[in-house]
mmCIF file of C-alpha atoms and ligand atoms in Angstrom:
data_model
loop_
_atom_site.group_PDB
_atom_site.id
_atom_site.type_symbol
_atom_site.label_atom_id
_atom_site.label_comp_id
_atom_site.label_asym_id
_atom_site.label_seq_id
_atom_site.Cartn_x
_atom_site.Cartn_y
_atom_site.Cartn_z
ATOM 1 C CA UNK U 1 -89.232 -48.100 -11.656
ATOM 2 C CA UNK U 2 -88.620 -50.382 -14.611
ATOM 3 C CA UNK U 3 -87.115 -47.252 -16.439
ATOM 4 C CA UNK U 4 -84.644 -47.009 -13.448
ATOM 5 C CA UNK U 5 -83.818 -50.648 -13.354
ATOM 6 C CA UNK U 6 -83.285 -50.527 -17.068
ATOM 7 C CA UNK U 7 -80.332 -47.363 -16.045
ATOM 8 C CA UNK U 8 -78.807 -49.306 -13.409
ATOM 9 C CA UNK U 9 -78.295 -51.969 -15.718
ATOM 10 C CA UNK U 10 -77.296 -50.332 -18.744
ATOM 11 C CA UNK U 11 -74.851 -48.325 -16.284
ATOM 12 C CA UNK U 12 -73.628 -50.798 -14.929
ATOM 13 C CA UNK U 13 -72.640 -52.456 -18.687
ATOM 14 C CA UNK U 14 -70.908 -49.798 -18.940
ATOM 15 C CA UNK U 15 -68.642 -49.626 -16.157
ATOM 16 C CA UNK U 16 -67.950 -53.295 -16.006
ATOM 17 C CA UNK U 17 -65.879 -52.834 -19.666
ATOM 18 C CA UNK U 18 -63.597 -50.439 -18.070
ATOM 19 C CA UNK U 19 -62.921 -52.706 -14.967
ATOM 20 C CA UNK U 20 -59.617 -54.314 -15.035
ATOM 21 C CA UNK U 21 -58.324 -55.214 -11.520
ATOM 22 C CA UNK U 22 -59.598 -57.453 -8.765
ATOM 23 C CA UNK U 23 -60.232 -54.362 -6.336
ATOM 24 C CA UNK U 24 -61.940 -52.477 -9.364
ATOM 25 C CA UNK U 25 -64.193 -55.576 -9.802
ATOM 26 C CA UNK U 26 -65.020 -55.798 -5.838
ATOM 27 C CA UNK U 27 -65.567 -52.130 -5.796
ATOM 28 C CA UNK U 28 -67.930 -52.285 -8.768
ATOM 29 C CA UNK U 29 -69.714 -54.628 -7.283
ATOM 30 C CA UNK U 30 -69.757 -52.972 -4.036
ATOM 31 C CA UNK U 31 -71.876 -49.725 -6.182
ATOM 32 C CA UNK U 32 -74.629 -52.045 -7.488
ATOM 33 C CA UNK U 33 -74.859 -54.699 -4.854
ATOM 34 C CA UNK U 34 -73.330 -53.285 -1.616
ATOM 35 C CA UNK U 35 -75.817 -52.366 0.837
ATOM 36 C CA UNK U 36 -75.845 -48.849 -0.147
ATOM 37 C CA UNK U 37 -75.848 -49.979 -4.115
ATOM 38 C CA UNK U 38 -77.618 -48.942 -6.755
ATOM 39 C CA UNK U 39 -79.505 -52.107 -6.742
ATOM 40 C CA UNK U 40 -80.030 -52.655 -3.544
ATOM 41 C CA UNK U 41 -81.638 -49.118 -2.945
ATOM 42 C CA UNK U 42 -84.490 -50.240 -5.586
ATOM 43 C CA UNK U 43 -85.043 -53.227 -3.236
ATOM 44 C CA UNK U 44 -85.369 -51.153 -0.332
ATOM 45 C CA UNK U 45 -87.673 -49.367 -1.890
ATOM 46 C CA UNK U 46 -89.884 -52.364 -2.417
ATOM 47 C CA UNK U 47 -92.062 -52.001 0.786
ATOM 48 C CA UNK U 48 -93.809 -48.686 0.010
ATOM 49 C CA UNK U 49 -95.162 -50.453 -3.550
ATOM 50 C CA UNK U 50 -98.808 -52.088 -2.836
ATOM 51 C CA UNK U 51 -99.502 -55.286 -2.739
ATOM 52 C CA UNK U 52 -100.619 -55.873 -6.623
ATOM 53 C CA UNK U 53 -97.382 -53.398 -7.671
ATOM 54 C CA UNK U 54 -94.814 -56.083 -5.695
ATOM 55 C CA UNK U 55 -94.726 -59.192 -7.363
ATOM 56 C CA UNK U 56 -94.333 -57.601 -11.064
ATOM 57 C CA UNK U 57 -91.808 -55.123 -9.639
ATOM 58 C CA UNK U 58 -90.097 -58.440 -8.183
ATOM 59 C CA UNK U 59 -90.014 -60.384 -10.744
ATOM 60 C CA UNK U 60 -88.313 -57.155 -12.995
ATOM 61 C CA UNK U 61 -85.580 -56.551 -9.633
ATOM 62 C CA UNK U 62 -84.515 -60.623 -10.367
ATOM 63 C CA UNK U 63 -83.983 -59.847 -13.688
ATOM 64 C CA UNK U 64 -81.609 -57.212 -13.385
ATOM 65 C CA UNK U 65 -80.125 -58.766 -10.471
ATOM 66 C CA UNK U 66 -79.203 -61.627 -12.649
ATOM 67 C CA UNK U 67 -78.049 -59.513 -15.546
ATOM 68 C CA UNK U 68 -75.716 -57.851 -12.920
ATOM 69 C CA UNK U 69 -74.690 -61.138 -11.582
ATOM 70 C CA UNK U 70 -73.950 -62.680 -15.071
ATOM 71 C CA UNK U 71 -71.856 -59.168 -15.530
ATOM 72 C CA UNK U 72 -69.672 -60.339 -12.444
ATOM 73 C CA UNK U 73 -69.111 -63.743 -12.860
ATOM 74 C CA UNK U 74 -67.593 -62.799 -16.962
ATOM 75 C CA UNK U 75 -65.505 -60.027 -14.856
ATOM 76 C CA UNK U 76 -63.788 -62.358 -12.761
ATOM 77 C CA UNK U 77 -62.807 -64.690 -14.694
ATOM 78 C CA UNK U 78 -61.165 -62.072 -16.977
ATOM 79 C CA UNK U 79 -59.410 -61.129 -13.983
ATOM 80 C CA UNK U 80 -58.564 -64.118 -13.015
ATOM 81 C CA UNK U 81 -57.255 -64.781 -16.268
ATOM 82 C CA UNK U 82 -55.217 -61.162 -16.294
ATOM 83 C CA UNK U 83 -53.738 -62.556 -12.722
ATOM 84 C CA UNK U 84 -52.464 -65.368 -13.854
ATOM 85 C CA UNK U 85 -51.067 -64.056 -17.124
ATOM 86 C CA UNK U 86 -49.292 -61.677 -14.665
ATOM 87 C CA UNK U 87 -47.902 -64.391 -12.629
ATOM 88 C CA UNK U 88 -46.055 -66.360 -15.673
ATOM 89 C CA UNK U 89 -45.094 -62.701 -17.296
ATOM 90 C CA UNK U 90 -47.136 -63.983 -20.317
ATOM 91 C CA UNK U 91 -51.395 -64.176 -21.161
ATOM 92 C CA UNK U 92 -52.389 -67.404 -19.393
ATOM 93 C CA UNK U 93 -53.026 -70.076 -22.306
ATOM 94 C CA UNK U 94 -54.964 -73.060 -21.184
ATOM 95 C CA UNK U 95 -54.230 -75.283 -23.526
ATOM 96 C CA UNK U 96 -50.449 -75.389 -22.833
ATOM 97 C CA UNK U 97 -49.423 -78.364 -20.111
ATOM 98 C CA UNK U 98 -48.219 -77.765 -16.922
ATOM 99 C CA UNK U 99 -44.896 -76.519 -17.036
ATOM 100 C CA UNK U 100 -43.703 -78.502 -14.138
ATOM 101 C CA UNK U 101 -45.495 -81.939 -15.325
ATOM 102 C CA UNK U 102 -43.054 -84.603 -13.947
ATOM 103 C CA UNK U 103 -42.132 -87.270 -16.792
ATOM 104 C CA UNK U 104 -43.065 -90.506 -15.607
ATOM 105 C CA UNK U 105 -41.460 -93.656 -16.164
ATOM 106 C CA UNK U 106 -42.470 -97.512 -16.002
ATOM 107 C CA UNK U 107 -42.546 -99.258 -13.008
ATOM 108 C CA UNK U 108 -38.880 -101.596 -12.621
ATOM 109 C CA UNK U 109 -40.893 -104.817 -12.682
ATOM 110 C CA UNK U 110 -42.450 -103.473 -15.381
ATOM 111 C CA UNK U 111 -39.404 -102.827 -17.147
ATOM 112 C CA UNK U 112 -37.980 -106.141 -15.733
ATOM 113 C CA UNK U 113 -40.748 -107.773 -17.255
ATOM 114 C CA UNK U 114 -40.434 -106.632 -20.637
ATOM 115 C CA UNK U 115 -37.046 -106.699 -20.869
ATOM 116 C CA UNK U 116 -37.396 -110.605 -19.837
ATOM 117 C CA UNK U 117 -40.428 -110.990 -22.420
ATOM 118 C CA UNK U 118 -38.731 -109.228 -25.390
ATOM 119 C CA UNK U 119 -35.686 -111.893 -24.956
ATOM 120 C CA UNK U 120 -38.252 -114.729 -25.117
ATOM 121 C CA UNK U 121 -39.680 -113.258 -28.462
ATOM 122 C CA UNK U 122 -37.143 -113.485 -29.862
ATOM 123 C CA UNK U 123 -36.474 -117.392 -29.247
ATOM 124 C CA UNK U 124 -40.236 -117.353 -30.764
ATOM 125 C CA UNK U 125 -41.960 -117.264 -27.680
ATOM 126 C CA UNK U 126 -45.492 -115.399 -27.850
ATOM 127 C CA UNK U 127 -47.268 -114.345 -24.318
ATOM 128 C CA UNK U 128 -50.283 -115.933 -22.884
ATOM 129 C CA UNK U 129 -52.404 -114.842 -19.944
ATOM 130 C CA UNK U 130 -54.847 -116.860 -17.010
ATOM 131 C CA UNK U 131 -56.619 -115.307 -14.368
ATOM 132 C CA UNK U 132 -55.247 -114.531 -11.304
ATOM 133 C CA UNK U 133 -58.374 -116.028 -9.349
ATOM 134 C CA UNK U 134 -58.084 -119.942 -10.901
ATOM 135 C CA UNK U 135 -59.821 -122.762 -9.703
ATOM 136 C CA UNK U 136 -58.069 -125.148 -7.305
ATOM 137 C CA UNK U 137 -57.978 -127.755 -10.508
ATOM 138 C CA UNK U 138 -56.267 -125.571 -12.885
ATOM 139 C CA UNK U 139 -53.987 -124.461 -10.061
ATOM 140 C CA UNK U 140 -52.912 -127.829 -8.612
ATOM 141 C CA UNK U 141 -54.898 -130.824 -9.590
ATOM 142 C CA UNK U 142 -54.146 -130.327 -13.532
ATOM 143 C CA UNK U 143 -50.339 -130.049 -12.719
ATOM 144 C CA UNK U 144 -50.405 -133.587 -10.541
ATOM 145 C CA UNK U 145 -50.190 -131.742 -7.870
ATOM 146 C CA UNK U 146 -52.250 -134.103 -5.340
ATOM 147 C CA UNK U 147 -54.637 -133.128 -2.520
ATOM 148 C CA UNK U 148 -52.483 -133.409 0.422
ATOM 149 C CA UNK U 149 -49.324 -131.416 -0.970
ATOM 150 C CA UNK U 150 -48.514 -128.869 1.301
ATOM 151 C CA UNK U 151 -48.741 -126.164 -1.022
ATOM 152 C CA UNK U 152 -52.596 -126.806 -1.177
ATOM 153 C CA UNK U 153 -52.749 -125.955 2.760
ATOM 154 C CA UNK U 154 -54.459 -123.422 3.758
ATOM 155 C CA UNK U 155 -51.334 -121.587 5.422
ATOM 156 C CA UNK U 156 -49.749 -121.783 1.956
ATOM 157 C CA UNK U 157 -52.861 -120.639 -0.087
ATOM 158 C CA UNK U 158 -55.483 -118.106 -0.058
ATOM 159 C CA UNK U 159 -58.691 -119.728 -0.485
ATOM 160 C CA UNK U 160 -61.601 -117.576 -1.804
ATOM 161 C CA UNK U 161 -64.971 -118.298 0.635
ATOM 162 C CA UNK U 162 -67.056 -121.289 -0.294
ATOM 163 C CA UNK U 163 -69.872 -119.084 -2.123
ATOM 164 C CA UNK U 164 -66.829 -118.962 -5.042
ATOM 165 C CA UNK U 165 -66.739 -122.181 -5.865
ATOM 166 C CA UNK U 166 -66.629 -122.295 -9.488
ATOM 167 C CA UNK U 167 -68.109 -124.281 -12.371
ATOM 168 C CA UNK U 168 -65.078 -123.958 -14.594
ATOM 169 C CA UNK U 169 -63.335 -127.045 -14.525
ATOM 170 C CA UNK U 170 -63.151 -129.753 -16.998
ATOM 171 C CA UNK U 171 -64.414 -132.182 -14.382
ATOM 172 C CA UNK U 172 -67.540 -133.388 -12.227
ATOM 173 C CA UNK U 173 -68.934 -131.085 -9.695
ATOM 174 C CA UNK U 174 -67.631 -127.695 -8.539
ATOM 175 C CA UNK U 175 -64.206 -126.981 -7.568
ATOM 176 C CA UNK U 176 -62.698 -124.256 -4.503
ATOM 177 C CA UNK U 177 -61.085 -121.113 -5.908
ATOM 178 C CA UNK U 178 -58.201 -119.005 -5.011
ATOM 179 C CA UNK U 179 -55.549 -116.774 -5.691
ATOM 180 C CA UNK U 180 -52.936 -118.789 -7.808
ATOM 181 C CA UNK U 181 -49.863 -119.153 -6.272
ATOM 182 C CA UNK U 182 -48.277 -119.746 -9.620
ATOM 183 C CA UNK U 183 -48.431 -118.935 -13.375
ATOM 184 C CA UNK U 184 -48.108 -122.995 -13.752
ATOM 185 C CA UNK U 185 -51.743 -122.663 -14.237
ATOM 186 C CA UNK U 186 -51.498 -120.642 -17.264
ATOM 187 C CA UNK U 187 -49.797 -124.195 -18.555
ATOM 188 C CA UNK U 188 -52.676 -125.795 -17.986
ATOM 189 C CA UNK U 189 -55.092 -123.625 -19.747
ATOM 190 C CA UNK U 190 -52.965 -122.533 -22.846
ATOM 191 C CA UNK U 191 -52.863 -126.864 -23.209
ATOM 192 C CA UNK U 192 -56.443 -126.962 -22.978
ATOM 193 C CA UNK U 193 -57.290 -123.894 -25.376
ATOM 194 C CA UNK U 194 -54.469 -124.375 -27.925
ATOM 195 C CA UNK U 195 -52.802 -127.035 -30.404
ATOM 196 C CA UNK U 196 -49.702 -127.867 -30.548
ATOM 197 C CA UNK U 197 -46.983 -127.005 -30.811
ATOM 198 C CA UNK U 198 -46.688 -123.666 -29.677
ATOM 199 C CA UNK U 199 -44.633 -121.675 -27.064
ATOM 200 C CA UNK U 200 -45.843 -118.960 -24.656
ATOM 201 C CA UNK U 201 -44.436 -117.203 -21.873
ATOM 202 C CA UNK U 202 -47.154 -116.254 -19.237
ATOM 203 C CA UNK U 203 -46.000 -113.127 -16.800
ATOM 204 C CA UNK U 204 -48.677 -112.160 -14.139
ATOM 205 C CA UNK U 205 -49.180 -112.002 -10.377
ATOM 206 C CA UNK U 206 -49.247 -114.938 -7.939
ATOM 207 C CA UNK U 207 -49.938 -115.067 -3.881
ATOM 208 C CA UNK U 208 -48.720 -117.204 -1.731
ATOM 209 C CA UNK U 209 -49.430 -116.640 2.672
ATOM 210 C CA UNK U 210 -45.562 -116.147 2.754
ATOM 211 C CA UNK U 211 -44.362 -113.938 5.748
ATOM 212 C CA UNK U 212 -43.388 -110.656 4.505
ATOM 213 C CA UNK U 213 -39.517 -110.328 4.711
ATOM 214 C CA UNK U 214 -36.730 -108.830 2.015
ATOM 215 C CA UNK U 215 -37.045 -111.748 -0.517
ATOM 216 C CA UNK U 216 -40.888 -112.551 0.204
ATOM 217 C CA UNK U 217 -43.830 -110.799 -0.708
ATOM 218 C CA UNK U 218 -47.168 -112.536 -0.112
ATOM 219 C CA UNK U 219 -48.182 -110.954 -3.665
ATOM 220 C CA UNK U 220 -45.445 -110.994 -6.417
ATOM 221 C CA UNK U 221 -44.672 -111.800 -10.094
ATOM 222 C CA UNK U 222 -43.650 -115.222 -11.709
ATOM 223 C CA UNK U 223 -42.981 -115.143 -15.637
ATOM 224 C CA UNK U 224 -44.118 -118.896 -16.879
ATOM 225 C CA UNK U 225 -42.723 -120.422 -20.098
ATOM 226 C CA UNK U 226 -44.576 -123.272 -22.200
ATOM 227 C CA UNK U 227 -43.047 -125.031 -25.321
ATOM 228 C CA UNK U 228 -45.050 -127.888 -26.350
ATOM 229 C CA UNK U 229 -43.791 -129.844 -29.693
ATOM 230 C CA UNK U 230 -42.605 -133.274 -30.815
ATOM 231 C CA UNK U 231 -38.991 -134.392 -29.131
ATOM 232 C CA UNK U 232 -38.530 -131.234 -26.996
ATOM 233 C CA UNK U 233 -35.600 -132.733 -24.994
ATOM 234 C CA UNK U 234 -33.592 -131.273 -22.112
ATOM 235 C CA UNK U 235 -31.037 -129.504 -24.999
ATOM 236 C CA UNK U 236 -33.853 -127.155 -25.430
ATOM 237 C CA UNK U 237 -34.444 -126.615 -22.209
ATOM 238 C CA UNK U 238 -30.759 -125.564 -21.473
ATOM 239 C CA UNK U 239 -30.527 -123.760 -25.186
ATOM 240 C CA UNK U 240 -33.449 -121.707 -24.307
ATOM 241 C CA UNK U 241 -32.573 -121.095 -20.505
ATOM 242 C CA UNK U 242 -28.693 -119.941 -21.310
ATOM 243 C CA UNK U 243 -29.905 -117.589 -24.078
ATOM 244 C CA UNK U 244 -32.430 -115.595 -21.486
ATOM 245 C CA UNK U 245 -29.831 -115.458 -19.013
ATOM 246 C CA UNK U 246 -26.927 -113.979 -21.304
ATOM 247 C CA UNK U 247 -29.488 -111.672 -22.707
ATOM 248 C CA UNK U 248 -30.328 -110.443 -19.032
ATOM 249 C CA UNK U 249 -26.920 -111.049 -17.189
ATOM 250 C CA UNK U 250 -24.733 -110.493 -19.853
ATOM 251 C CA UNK U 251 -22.125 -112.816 -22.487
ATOM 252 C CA UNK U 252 -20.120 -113.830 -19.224
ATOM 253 C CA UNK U 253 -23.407 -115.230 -16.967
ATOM 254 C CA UNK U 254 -22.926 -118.891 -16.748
ATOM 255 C CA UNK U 255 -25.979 -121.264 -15.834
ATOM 256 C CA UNK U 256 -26.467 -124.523 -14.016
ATOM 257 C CA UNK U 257 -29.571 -126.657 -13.897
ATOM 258 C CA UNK U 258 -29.089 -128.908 -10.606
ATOM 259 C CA UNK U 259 -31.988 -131.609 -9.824
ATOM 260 C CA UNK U 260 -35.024 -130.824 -7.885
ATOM 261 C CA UNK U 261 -38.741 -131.979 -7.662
ATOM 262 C CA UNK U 262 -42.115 -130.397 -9.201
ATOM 263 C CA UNK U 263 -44.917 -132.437 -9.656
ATOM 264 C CA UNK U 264 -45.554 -131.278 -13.363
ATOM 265 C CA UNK U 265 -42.074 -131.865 -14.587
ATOM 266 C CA UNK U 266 -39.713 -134.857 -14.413
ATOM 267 C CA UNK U 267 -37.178 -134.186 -14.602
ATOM 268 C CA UNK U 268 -37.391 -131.157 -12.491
ATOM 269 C CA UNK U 269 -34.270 -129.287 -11.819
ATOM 270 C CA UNK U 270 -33.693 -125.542 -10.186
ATOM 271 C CA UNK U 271 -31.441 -123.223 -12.569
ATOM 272 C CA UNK U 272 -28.904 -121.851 -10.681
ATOM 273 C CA UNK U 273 -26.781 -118.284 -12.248
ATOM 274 C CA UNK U 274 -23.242 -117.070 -11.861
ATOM 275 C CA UNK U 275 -22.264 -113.675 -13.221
ATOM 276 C CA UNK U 276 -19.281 -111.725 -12.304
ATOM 277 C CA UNK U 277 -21.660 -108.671 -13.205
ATOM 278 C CA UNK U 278 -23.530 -109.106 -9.995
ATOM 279 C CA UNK U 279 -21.726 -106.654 -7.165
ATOM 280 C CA UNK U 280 -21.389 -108.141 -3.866
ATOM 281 C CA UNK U 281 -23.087 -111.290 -5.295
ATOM 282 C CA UNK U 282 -20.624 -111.627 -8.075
ATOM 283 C CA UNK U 283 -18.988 -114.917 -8.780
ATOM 284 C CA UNK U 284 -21.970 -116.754 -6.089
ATOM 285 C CA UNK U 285 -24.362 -119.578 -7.307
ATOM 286 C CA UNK U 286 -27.990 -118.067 -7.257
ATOM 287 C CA UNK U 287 -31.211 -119.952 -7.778
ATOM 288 C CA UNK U 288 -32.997 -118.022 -10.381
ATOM 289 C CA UNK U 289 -36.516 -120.026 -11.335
ATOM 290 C CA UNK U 290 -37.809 -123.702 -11.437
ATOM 291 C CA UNK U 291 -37.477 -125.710 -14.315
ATOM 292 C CA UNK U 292 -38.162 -129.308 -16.363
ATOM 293 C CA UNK U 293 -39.578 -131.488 -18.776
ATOM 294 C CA UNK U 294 -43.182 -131.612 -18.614
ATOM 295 C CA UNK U 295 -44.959 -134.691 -17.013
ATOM 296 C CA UNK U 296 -46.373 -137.027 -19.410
ATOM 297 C CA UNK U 297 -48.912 -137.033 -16.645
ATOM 298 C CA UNK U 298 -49.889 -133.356 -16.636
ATOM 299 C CA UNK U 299 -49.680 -133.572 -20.765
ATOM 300 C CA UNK U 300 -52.837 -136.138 -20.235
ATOM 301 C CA UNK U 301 -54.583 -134.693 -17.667
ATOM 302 C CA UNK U 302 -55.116 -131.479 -20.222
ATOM 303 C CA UNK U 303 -56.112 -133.453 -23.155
ATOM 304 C CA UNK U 304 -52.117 -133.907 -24.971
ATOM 305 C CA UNK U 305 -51.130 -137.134 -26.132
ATOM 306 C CA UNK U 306 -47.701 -138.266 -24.240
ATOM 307 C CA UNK U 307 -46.924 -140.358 -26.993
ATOM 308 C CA UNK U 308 -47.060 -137.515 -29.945
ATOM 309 C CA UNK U 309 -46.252 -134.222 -27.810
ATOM 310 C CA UNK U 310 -43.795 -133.219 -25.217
ATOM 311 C CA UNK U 311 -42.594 -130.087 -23.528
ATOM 312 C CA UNK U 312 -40.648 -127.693 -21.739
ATOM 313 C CA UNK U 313 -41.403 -125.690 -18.815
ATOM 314 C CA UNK U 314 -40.025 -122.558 -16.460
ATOM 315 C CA UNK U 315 -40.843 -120.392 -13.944
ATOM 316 C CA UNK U 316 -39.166 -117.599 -12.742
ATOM 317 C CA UNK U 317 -39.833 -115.015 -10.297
ATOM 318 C CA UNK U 318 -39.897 -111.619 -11.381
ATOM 319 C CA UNK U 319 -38.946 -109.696 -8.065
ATOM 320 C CA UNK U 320 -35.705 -111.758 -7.592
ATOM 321 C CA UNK U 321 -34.517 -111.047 -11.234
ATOM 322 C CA UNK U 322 -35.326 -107.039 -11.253
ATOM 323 C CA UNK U 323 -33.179 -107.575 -7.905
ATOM 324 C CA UNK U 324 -30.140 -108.961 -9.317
ATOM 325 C CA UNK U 325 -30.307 -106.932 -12.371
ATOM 326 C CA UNK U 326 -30.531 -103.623 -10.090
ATOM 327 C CA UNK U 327 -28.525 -104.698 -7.092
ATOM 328 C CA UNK U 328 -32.099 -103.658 -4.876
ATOM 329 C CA UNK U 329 -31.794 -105.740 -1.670
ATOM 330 C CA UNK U 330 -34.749 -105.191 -0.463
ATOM 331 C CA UNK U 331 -38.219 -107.258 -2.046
ATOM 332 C CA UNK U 332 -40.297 -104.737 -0.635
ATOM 333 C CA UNK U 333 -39.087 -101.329 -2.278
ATOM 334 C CA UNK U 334 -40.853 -102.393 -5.331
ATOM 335 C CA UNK U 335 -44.174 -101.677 -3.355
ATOM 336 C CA UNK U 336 -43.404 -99.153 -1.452
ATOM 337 C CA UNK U 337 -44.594 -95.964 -4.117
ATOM 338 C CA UNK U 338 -41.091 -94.200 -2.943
ATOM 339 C CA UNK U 339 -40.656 -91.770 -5.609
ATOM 340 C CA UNK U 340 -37.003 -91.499 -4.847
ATOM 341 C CA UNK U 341 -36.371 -95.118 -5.487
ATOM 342 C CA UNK U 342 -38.492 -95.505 -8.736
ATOM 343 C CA UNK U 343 -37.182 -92.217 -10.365
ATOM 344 C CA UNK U 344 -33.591 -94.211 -10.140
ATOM 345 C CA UNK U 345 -34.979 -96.527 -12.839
ATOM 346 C CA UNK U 346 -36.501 -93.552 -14.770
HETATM 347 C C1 LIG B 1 -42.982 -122.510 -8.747
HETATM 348 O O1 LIG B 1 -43.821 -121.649 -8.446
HETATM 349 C C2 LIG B 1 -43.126 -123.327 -9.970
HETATM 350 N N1 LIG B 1 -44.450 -123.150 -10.511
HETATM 351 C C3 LIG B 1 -42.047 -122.984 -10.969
HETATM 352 C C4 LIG B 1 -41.960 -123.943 -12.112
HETATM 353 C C5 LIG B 1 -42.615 -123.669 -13.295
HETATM 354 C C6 LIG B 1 -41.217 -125.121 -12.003
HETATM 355 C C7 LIG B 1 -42.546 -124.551 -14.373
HETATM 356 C C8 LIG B 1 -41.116 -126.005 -13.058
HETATM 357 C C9 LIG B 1 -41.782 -125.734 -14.240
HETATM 358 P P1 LIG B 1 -41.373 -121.885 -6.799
HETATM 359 O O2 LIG B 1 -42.332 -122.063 -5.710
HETATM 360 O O3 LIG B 1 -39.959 -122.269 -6.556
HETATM 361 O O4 LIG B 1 -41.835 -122.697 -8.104
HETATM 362 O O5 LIG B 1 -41.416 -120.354 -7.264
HETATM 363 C C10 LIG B 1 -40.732 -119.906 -8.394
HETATM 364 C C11 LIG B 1 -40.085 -118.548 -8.130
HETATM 365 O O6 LIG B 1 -41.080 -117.629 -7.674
HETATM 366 C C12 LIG B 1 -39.051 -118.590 -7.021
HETATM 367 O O7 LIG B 1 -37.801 -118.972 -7.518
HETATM 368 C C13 LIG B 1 -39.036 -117.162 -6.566
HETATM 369 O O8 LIG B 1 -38.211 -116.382 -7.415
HETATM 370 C C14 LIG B 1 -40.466 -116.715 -6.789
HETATM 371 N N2 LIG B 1 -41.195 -116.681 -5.511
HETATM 372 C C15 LIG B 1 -41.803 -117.708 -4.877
HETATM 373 N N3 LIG B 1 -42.375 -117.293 -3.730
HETATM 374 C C16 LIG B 1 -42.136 -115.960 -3.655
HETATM 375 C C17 LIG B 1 -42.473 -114.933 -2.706
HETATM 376 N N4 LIG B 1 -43.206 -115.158 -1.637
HETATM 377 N N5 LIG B 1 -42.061 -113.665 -2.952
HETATM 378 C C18 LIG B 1 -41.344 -113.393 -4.066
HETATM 379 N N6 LIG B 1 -40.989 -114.307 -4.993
HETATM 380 C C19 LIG B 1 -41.374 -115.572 -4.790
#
């Protein structure tokens, strides 16, 4: 019996080279594992052997069975490999990449936000990061912001559940945390981590409860700018603002800075834009980001002395900017994963 297993394996060696197709390979198989097959018949066979004859007769079937088994699985994949090499008129070569790989492209805000960035680089900005969960101190208190503004509501704010409170503020006790609702708070750490002078921008996402609509997301992207020196005066401010704005807008885009209120700057003042580049919005005033001199008070609060250092600050939302640049009337396209609008900014 062993001799015949041995010749049903050696056979079937044999044949396997010559098999080629898929329906050569199933009827190969068919002759050694059907239920008539070669194999199989030796298995029948197994019941007239005596008991002590069995188990070493078993044991020599599984081996062959797994010879003839390791036979099959090599034979399909050389078919599989002949079918596909058939399909593309050419052997199948694995290491090629798919020939229809789409080319994919950065996000518009992402674009947006490097485009913004690189014009701040150049006016030697450098960027700075914060996390996106702060502590209600870094987030409001640091930036004068006091306890019963209404941005500290919760309607305005998403708290994070008291078991967050967090250690990480530079004053008694434990503070609440929650999702900024600004990259202000990157201000407040680059002051308390750096020296002076220095100027960052800071882009990254805020949240805010807003109701959803097509200028309001209740998660989107500020881009925050710091410059913290001796005698920065409101010439800067304007210098630095205008230059942004006729990098992004073009030569033509005028600006206007028209007064308004933060509680970290004084003077605060919105920054309005007029471009005749703009489409139906062309030639219109448009509010573009916050703006002002930073608050002595704030300077204090994160360890700057108002008498030696002063500053600049901005913030500007990302999604409104990407809009005007595009024309894209609609806030919520940006997060809607619609192939067919992102591939536009490809
Ligand atoms: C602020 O958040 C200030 N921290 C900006 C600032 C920084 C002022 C530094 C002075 C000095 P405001 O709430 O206006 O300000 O938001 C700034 C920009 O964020 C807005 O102009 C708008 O473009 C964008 N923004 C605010 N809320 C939303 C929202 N729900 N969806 C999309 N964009 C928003």
């Amino acid at each position: 019996m062993q001799q015949q297993l041995a010749s049903i394996v050696a056979t079937a060696r044999q044949e396997s080279a010559a098999v080629t197709t898929r329906a050569e390979m199933e009827a190969f198989k068919a002759r050694v594992m059907g239920p008539n097959g070669s194999l199989t018949q030796v298995m029948k066979g197994m019941g007239s052997l005596s008991k002590e004859e069995r188990p070493v007769v078993g044991r020599l079937i599984n081996e062959a069975k797994r010879e003839v088994e390791d036979l099959l699985a090599a034979l399909l994949a050389k078919v599989e490999d002949a079918e596909i090499g058939s399909a593309l008129g050419a052997p199948a070569d694995p290491s090629l990449p798919p020939p229809d790989a789409p080319a994919g492209s950065a996000h518009p805000l992402s674009r947006t936000r490097e485009r913004i960035l690189a014009s701040f680089r150049k006016l030697g900005f450098t960027v700075a990061e914060g996390p996106e969960v702060e502590t209600e101190w870094h987030c409001f208190d640091a930036l004068n912001t006091p306890a019963d503004h209404p941005a500290r509501d919760m309607q305005d704010t998403l708290y994070l559940p008291a078991s967050f409170r967090s250690a990480d503020a530079p004053r008694k006790g434990t503070e609440a945390v929650l999702l900024r609702t600004h990259t202000s708070s990157v201000q407040v750490r680059t002051m308390l981590s750096r020296k002076p002078p220095f100027r960052i921008v800071a882009p990254g996402r805020c949240f805010r409860r807003d109701a959803v609509d097509a200028t309001h997301s209740a998660n989107f992207h500020q881009v925050e700018g710091l410059w913290i020196d001796r005698q920065v005066t409101l010439a800067d401010l304007r210098g630095v603002l205008d230059f942004f704005v006729k990098e992004t807008f073009g030569p033509e885009a005028e600006t206007r800075l028209r007064p308004s209120f933060f509680p970290f700057t004084e003077p605060s003042f919105e920054m309005d834009l007029r471009s005749p580049n703009l489409g139906r919005l062309s030639g219109r005033w448009l509010e573009i980001m916050g703006c002002g001199l930073v608050d002595p008070k704030v300077l204090e609060l994160c360890g700057l002395a108002p008498q030696e250092w002063s500053g600049l600050a901005f913030g500007l939302g990302l999604e409104r900017i990407a809009m005007l640049v595009h024309g894209i009337d609609d806030i919520r396209h940006f997060y809607a994963n619609d192939a067919r609008f992102l591939r536009q900014f490809a």
